[in-house]
PDB file of C-alpha atoms in Angstrom:
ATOM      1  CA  UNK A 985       0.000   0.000   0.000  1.00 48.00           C
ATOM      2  CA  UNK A 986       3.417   1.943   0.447  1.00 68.00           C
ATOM      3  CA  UNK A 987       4.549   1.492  -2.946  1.00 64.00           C
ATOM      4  CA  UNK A 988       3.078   2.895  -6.625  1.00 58.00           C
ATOM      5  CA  UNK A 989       4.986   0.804  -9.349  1.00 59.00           C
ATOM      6  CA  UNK A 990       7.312  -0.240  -6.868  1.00 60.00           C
ATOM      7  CA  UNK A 991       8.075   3.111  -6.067  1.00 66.00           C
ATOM      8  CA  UNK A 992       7.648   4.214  -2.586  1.00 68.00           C
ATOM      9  CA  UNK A 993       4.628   6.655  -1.964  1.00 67.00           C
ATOM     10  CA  UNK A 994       6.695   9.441   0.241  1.00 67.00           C
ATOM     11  CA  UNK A 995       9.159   9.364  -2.693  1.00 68.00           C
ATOM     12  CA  UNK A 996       6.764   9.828  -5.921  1.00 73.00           C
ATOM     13  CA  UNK A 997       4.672  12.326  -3.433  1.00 74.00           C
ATOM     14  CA  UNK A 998       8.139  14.743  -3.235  1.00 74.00           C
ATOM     15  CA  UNK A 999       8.978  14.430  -6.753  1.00 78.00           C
ATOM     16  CA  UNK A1000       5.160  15.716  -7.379  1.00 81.00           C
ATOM     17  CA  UNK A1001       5.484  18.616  -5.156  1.00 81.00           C
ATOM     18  CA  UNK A1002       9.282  19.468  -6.868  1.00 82.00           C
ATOM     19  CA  UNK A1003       7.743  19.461 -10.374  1.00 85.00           C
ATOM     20  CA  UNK A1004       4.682  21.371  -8.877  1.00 88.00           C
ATOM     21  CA  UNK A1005       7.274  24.115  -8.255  1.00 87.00           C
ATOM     22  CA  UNK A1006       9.064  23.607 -11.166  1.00 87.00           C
ATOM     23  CA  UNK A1007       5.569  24.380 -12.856  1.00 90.00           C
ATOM     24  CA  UNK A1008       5.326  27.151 -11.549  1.00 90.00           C
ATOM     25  CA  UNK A1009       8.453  28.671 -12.308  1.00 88.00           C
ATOM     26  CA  UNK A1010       7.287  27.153 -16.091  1.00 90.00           C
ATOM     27  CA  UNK A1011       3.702  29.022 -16.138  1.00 90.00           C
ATOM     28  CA  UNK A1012       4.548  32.029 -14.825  1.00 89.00           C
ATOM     29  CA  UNK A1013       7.285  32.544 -17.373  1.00 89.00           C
ATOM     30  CA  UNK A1014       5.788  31.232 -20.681  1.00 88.00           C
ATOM     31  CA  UNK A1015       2.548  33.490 -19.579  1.00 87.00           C
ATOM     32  CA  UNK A1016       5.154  36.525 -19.882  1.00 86.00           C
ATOM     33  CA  UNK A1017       5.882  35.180 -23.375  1.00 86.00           C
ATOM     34  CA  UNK A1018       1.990  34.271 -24.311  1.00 83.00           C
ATOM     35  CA  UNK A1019       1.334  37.618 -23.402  1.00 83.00           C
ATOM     36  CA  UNK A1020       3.613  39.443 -25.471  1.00 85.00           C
ATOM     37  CA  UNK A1021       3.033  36.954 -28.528  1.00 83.00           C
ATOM     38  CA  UNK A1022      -0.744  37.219 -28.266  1.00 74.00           C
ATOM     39  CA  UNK A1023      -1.020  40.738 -27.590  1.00 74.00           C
ATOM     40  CA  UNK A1024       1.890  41.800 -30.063  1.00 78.00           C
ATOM     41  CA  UNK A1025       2.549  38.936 -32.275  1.00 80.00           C
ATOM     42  CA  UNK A1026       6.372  39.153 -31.594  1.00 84.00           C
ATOM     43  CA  UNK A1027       8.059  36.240 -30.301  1.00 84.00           C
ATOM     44  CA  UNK A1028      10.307  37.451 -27.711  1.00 88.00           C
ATOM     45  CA  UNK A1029      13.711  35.574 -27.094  1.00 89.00           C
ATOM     46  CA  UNK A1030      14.899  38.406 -24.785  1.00 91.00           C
ATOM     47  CA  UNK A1031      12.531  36.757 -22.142  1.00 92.00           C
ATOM     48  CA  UNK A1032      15.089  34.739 -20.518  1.00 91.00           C
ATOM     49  CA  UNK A1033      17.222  38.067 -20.655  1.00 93.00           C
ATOM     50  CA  UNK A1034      14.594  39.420 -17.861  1.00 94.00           C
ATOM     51  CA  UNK A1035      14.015  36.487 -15.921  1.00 95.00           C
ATOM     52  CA  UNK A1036      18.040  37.144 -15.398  1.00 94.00           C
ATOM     53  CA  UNK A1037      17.994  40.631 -14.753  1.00 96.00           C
ATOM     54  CA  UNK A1038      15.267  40.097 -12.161  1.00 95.00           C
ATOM     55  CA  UNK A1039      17.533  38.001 -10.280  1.00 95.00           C
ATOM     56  CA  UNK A1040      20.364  39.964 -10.565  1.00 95.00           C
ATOM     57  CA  UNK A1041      18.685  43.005  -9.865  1.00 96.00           C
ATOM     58  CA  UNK A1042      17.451  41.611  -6.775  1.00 96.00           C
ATOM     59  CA  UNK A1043      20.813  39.914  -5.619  1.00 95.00           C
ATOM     60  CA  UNK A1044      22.507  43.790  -6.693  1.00 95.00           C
ATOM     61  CA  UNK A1045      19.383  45.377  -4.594  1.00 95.00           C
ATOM     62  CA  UNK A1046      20.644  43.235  -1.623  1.00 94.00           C
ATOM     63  CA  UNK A1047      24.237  43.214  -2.195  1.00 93.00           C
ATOM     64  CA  UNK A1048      24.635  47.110  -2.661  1.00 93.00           C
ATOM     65  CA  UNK A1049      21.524  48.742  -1.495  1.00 92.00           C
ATOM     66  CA  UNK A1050      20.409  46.563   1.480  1.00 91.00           C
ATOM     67  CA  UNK A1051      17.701  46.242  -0.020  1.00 92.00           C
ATOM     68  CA  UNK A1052      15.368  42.844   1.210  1.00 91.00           C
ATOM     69  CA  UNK A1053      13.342  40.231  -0.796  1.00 93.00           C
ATOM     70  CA  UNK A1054      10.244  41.276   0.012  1.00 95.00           C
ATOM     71  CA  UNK A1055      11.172  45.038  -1.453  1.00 95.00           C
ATOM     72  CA  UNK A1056      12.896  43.511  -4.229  1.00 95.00           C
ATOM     73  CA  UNK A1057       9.848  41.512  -4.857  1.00 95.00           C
ATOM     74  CA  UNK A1058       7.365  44.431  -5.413  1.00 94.00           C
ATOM     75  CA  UNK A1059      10.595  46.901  -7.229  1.00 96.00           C
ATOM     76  CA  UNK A1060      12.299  44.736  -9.368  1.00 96.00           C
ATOM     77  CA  UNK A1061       9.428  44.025 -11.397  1.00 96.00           C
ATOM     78  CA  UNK A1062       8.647  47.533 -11.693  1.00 96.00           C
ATOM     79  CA  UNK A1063      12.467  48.322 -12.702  1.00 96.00           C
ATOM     80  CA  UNK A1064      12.721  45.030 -15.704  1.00 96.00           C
ATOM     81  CA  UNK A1065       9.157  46.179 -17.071  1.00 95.00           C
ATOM     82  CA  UNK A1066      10.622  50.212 -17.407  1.00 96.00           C
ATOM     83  CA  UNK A1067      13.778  48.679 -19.309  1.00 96.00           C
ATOM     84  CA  UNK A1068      10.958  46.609 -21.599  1.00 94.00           C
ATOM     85  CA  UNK A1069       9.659  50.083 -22.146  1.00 94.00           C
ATOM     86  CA  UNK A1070      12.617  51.443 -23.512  1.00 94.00           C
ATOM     87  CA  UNK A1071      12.862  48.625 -25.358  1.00 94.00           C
ATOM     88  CA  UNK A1072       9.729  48.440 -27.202  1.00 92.00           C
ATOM     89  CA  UNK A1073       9.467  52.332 -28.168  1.00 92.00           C
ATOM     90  CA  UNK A1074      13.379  52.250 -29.466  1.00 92.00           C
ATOM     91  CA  UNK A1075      13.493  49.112 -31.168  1.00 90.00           C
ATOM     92  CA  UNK A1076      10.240  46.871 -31.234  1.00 89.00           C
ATOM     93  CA  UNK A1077       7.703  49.422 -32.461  1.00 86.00           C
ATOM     94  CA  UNK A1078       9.324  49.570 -36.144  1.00 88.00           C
ATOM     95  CA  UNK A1079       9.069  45.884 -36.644  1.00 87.00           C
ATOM     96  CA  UNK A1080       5.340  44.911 -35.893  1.00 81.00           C
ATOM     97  CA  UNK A1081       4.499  44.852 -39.325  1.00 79.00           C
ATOM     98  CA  UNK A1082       6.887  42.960 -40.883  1.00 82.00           C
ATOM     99  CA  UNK A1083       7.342  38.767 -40.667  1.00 84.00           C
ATOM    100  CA  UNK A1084       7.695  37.251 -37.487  1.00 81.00           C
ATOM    101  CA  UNK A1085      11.379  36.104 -37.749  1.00 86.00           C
ATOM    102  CA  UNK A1086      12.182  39.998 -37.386  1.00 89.00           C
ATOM    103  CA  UNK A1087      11.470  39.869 -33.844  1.00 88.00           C
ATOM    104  CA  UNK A1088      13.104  36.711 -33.515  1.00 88.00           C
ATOM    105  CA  UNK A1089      16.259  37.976 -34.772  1.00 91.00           C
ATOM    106  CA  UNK A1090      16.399  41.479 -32.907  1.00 93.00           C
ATOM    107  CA  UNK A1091      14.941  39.693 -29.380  1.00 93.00           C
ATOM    108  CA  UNK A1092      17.804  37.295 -29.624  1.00 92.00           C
ATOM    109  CA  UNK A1093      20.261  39.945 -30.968  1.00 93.00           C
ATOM    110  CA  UNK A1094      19.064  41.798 -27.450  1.00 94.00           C
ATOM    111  CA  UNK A1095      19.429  38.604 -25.242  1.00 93.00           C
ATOM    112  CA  UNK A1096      22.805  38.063 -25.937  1.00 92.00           C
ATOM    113  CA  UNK A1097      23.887  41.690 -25.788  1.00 94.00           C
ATOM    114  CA  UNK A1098      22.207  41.700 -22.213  1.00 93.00           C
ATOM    115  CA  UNK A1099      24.086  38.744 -21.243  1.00 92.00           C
ATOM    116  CA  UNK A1100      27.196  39.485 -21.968  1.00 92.00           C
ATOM    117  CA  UNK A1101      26.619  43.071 -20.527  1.00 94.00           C
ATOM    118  CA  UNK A1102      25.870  41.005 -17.415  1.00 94.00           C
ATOM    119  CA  UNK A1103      29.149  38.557 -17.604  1.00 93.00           C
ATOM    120  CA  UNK A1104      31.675  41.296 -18.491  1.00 92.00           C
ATOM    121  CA  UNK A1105      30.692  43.034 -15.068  1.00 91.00           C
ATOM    122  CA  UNK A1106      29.809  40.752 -13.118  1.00 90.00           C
ATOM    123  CA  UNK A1107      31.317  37.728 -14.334  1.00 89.00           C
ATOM    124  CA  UNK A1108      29.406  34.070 -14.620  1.00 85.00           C
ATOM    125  CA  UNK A1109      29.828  32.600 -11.388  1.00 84.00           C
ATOM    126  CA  UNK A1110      26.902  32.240  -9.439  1.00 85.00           C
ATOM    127  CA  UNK A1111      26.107  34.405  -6.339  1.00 90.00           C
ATOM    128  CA  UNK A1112      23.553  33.063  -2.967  1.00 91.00           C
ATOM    129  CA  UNK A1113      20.739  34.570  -2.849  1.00 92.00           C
ATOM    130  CA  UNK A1114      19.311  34.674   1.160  1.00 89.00           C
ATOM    131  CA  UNK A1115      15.985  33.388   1.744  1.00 90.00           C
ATOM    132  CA  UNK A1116      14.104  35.932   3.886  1.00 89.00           C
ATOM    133  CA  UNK A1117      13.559  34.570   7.502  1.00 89.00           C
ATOM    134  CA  UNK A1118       9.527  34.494   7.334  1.00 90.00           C
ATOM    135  CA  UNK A1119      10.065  31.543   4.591  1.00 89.00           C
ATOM    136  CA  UNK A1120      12.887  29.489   6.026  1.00 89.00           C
ATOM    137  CA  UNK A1121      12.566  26.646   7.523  1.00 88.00           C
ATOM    138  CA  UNK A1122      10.389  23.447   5.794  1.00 85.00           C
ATOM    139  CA  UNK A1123       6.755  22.166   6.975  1.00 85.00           C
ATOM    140  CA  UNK A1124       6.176  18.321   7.500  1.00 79.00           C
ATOM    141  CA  UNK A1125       3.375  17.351   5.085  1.00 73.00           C
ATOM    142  CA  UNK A1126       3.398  13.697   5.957  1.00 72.00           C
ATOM    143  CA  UNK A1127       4.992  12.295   3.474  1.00 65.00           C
ATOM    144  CA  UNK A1128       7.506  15.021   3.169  1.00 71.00           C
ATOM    145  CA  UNK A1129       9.451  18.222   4.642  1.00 77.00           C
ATOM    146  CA  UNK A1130       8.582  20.313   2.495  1.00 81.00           C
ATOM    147  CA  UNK A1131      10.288  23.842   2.580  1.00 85.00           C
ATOM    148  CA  UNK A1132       8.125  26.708   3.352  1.00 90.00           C
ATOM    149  CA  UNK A1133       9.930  28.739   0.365  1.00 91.00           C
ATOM    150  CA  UNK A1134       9.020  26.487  -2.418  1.00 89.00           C
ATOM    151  CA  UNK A1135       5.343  26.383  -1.023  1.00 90.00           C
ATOM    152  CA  UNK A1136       5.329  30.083  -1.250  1.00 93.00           C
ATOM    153  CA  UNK A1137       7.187  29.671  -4.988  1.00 92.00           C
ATOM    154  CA  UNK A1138       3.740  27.874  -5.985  1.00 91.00           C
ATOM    155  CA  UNK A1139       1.153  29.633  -4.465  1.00 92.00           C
ATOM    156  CA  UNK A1140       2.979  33.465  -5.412  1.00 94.00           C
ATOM    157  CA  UNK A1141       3.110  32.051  -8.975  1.00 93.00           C
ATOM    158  CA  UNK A1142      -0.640  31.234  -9.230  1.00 92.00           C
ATOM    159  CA  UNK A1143      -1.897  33.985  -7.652  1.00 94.00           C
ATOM    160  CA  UNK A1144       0.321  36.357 -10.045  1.00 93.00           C
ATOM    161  CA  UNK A1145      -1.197  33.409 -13.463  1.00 91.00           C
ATOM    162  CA  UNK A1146      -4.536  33.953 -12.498  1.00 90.00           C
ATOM    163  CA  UNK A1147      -4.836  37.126 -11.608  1.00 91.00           C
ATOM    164  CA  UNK A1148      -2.998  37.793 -15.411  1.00 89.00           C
ATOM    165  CA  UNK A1149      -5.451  35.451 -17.049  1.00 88.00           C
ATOM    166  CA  UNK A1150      -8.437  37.596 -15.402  1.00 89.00           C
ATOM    167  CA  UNK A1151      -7.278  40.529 -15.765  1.00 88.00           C
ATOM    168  CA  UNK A1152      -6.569  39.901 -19.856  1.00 84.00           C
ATOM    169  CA  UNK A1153      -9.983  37.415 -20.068  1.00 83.00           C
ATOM    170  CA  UNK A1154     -12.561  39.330 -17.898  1.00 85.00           C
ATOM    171  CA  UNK A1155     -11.974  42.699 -17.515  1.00 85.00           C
ATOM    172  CA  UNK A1156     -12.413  46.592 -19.227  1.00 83.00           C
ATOM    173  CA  UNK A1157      -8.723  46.710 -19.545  1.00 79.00           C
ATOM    174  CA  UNK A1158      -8.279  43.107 -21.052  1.00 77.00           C
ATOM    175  CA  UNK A1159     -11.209  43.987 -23.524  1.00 78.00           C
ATOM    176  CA  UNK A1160      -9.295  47.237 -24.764  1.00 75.00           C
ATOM    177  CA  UNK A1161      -5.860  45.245 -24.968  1.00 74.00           C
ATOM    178  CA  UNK A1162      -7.459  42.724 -27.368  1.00 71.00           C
ATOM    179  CA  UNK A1163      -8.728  45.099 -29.328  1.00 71.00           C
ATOM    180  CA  UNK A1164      -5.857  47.254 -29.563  1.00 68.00           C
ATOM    181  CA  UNK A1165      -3.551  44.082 -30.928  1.00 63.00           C
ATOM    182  CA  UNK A1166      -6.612  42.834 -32.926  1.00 64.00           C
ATOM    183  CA  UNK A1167      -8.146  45.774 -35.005  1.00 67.00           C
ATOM    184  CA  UNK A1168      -5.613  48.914 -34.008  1.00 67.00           C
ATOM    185  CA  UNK A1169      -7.110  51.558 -36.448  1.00 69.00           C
ATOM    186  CA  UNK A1170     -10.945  50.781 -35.397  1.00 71.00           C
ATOM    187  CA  UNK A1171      -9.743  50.976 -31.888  1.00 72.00           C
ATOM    188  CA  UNK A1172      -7.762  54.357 -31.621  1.00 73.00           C
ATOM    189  CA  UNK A1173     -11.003  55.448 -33.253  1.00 73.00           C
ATOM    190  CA  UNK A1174     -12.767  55.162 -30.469  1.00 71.00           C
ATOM    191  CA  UNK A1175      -9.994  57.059 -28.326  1.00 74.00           C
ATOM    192  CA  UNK A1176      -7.732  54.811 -26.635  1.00 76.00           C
ATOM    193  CA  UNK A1177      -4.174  55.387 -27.417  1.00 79.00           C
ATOM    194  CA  UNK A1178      -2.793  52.137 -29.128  1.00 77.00           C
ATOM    195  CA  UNK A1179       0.455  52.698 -29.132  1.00 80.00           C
ATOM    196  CA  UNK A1180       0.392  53.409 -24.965  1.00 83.00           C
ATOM    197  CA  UNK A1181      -1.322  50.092 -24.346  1.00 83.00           C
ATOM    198  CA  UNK A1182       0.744  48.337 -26.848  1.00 83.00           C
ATOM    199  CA  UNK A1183       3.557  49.618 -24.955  1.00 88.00           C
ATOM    200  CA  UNK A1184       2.071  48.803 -21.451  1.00 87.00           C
ATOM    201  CA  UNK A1185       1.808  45.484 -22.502  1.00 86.00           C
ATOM    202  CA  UNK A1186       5.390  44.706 -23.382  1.00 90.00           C
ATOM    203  CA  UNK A1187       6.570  46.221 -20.697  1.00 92.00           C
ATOM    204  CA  UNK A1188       3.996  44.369 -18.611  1.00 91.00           C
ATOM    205  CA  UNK A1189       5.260  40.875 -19.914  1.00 90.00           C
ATOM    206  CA  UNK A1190       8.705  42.324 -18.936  1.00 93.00           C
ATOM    207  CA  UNK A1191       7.763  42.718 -15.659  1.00 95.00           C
ATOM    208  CA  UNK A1192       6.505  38.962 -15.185  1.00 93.00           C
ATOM    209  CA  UNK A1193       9.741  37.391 -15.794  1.00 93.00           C
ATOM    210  CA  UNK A1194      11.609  40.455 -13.383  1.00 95.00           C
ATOM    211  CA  UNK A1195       8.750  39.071 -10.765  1.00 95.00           C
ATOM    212  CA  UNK A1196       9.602  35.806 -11.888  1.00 94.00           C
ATOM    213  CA  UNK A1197      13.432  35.771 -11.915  1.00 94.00           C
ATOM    214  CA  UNK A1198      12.808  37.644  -8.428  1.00 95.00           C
ATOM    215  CA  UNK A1199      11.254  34.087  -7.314  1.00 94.00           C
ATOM    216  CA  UNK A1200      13.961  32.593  -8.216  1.00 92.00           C
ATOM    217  CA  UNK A1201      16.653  34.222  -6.741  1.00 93.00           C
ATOM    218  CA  UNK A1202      16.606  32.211  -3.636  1.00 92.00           C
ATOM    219  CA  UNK A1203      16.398  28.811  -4.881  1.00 88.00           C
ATOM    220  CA  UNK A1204      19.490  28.858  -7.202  1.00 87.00           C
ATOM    221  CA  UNK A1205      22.755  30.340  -8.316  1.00 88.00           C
ATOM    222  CA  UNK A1206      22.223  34.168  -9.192  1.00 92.00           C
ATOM    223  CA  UNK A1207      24.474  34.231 -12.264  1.00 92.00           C
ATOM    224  CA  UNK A1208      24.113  36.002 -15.790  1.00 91.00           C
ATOM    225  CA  UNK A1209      23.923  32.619 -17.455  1.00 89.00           C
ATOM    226  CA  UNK A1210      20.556  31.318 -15.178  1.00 88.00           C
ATOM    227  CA  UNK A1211      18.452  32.599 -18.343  1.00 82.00           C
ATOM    228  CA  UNK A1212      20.038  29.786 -21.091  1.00 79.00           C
ATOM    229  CA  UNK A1213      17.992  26.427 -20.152  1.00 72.00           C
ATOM    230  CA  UNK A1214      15.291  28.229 -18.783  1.00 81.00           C
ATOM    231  CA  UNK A1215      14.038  30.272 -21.784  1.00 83.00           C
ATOM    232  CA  UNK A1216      14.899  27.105 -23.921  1.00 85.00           C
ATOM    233  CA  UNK A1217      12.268  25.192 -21.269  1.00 86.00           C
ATOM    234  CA  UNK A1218       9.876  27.599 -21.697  1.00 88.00           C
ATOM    235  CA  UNK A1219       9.202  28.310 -25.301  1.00 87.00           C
ATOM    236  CA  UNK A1220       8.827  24.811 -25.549  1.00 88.00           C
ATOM    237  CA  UNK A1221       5.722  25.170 -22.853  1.00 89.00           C
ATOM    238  CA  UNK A1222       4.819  27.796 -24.529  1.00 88.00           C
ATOM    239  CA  UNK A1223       4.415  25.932 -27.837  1.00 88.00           C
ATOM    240  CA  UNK A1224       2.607  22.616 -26.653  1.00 90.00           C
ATOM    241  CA  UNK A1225      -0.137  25.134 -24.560  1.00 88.00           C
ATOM    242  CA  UNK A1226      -0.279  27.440 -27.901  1.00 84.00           C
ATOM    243  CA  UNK A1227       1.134  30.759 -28.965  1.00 79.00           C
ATOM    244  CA  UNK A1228      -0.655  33.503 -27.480  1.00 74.00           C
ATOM    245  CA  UNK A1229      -2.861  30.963 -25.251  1.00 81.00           C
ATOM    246  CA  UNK A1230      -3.097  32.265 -22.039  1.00 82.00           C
ATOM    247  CA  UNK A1231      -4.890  29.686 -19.885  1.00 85.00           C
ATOM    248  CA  UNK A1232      -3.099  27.421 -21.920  1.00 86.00           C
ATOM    249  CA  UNK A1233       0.240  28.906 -21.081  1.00 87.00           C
ATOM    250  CA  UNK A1234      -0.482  28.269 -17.180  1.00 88.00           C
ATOM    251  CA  UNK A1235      -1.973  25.421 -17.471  1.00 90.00           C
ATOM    252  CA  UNK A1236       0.870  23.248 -19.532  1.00 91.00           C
ATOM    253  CA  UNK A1237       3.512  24.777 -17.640  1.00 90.00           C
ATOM    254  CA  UNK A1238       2.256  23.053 -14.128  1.00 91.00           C
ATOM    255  CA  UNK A1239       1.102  20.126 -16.069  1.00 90.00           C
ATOM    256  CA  UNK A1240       4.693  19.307 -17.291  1.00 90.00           C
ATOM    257  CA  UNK A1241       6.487  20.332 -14.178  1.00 89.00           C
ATOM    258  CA  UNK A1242       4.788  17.692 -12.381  1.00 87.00           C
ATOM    259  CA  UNK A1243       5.383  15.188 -15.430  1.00 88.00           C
ATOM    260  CA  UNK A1244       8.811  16.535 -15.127  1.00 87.00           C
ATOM    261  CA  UNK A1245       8.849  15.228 -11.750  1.00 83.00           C
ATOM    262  CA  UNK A1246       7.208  11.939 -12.556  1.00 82.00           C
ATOM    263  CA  UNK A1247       9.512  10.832 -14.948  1.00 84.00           C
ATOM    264  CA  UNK A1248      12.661  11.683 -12.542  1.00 81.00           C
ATOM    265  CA  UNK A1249      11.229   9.029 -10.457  1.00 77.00           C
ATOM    266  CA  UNK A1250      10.482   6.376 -13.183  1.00 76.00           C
ATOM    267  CA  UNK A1251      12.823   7.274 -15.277  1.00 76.00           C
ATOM    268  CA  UNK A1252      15.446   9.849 -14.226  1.00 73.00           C
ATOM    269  CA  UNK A1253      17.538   9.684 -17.385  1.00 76.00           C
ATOM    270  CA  UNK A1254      14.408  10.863 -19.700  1.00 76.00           C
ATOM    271  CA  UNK A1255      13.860  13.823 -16.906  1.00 73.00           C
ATOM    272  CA  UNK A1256      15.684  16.398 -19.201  1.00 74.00           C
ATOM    273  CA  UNK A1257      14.192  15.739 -22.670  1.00 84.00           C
ATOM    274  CA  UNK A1258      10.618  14.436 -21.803  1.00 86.00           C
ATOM    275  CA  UNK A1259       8.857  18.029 -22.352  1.00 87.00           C
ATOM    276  CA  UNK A1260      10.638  18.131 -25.649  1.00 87.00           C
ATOM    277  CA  UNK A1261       9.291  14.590 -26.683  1.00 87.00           C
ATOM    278  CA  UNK A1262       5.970  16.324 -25.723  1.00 89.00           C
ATOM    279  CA  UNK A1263       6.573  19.072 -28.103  1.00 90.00           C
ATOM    280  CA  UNK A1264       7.097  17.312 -30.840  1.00 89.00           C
ATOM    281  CA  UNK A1265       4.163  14.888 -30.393  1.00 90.00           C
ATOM    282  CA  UNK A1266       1.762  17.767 -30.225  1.00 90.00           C
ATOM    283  CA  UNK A1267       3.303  19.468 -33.184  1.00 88.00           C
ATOM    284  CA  UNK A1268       2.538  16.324 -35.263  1.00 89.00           C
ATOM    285  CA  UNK A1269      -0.562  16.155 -34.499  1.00 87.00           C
ATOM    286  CA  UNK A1270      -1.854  19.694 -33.334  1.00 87.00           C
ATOM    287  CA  UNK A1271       0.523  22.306 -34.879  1.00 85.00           C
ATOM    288  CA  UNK A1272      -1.013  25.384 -32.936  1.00 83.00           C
ATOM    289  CA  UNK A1273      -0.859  23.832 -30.043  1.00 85.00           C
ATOM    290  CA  UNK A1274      -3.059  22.053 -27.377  1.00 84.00           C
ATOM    291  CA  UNK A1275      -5.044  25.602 -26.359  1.00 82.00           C
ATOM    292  CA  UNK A1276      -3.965  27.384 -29.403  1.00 72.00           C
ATOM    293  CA  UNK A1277      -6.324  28.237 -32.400  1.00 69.00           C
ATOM    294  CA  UNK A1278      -6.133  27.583 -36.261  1.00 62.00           C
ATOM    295  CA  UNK A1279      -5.782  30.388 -38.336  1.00 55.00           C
TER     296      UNK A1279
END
């Protein structure tokens, strides 16, 4: 009764609640990315580039300005989404017409010149990150001690998914945002200013990975190179839930972490590759995705 495939229960339990956070970290980055792609059709590389400067604006926060988590948490987001702003007015505005490999091609172009900003200063070793005293410590579950920063990891991450896919699905503001990226010309008819909410929503997928790299800070190595196999993770997510899917977005990203985790425990060596196997069984068989739409 211990044992599921011959695995013990306590042990497949843990590896579910690790992928659970793993999810987490998953969703709340590819909805960054299914943001900006469904909003402004641009598929954004530099992504990974602001999950890294969250952490390392954080870790710099801390390191020069004493200057806690919990502060870091609510600034640093604010800080990556103003950069996001420069970055769509200077460079991203004058490519929304033209084919989508464009803003492939400058997004990468960006991502490396960030990181290697990032390396020449501060070089690529990884720097501790201190986990704020109100989240140290673990909590026994039962079948697991479970650390109190990693439950915090999950339920920040869906709080900040769903209140996203709300905001977007349900509201005014979501309303005007669809429009805007949907019929721009009938829209700044009415009055809204297109190019300010096109703006505000870059910069507000920006700000999701800062948040999100934030999050992160704690349980790994801050380091200018944490961005590489993340991003690489996450476009992948972002392609079996569908481009521009936002529900779809969250809910792959948990649903592979936890696969993630399953196959670690049945078979560990797969662990690393299983979301791309995913991928490219979904692509053969549903190109746009499993919450994505035909054009």
């Amino acid at each position: 009764m211990n044992e599921v495939f011959g695995i013990p229960l306590p042990a497949l339990l843990g590896q579910l609640m690790l992928g659970l956070v793993n999810g987490s970290f998953y969703a709340l980055m590819s909805l960054g990315l299914a943001v900006i792609f469904g909003m402004l059709q641009i598929i954004n590389f530099a992504h990974g580039a602001m999950y890294m400067m969250g952490a390392m604006f954080a870790w710099m926060a801390m390191v020069y300005l004493g200057i806690g988590y919990w502060w870091s948490l609510v600034l640093v987001p604010f800080a990556v989404g103003a950069i996001g702003i420069v970055i769509e007015r200077f460079l991203l505005q004058w490519i929304y017409k033209l084919d989508h490999l464009y803003g492939l091609l400058l997004t990468f172009g960006l991502a490396l010149m960030i990181g290697g900003g990032f390396r020449y200063v501060f070089g690529a070793a990884g720097q501790p990150y201190t986990i704020p005293k109100e989240l140290s410590g673990v909590i026994d579950l039962g079948f697991m001690f479970m650390p109190k920063y990693r439950l915090w990891v999950i339920v920040a991450s869906l709080a900040v998914c769903f209140a996203t896919w709300y905001m977007i699905e349900k509201t005014r503001l979501g309303a005007y945002l669809r429009a805007a990226t949907e019929n721009p010309k009938l829209t700044q008819a009415f009055g809204i200013n297109v190019p300010v909410m096109v703006m505000l929503t870059y910069a507000f997928g920006a700000a999701l990975a800062g948040f999100a790299g934030v999050l992160a800070a704690p349980t790994t190595q801050v380091s200018p190179l944490m961005s590489a196999n993340m991003i690489i993770t996450v476009f992948a997510v972002v392609v079996i839930g569908g481009m521009g899917s936002i529900m779809g977005s969250i809910v792959t990203g948990l649903g592979l972490g936890v696969l993630e985790g399953l196959t670690k425990v049945f078979y560990a060596e797969a662990s690393s590759t299983v979301i791309f196997v995913v991928m490219v069984f979904v692509l053969m068989f549903r190109p746009a995705g499993l919450f994505g739409k035909e054009k």
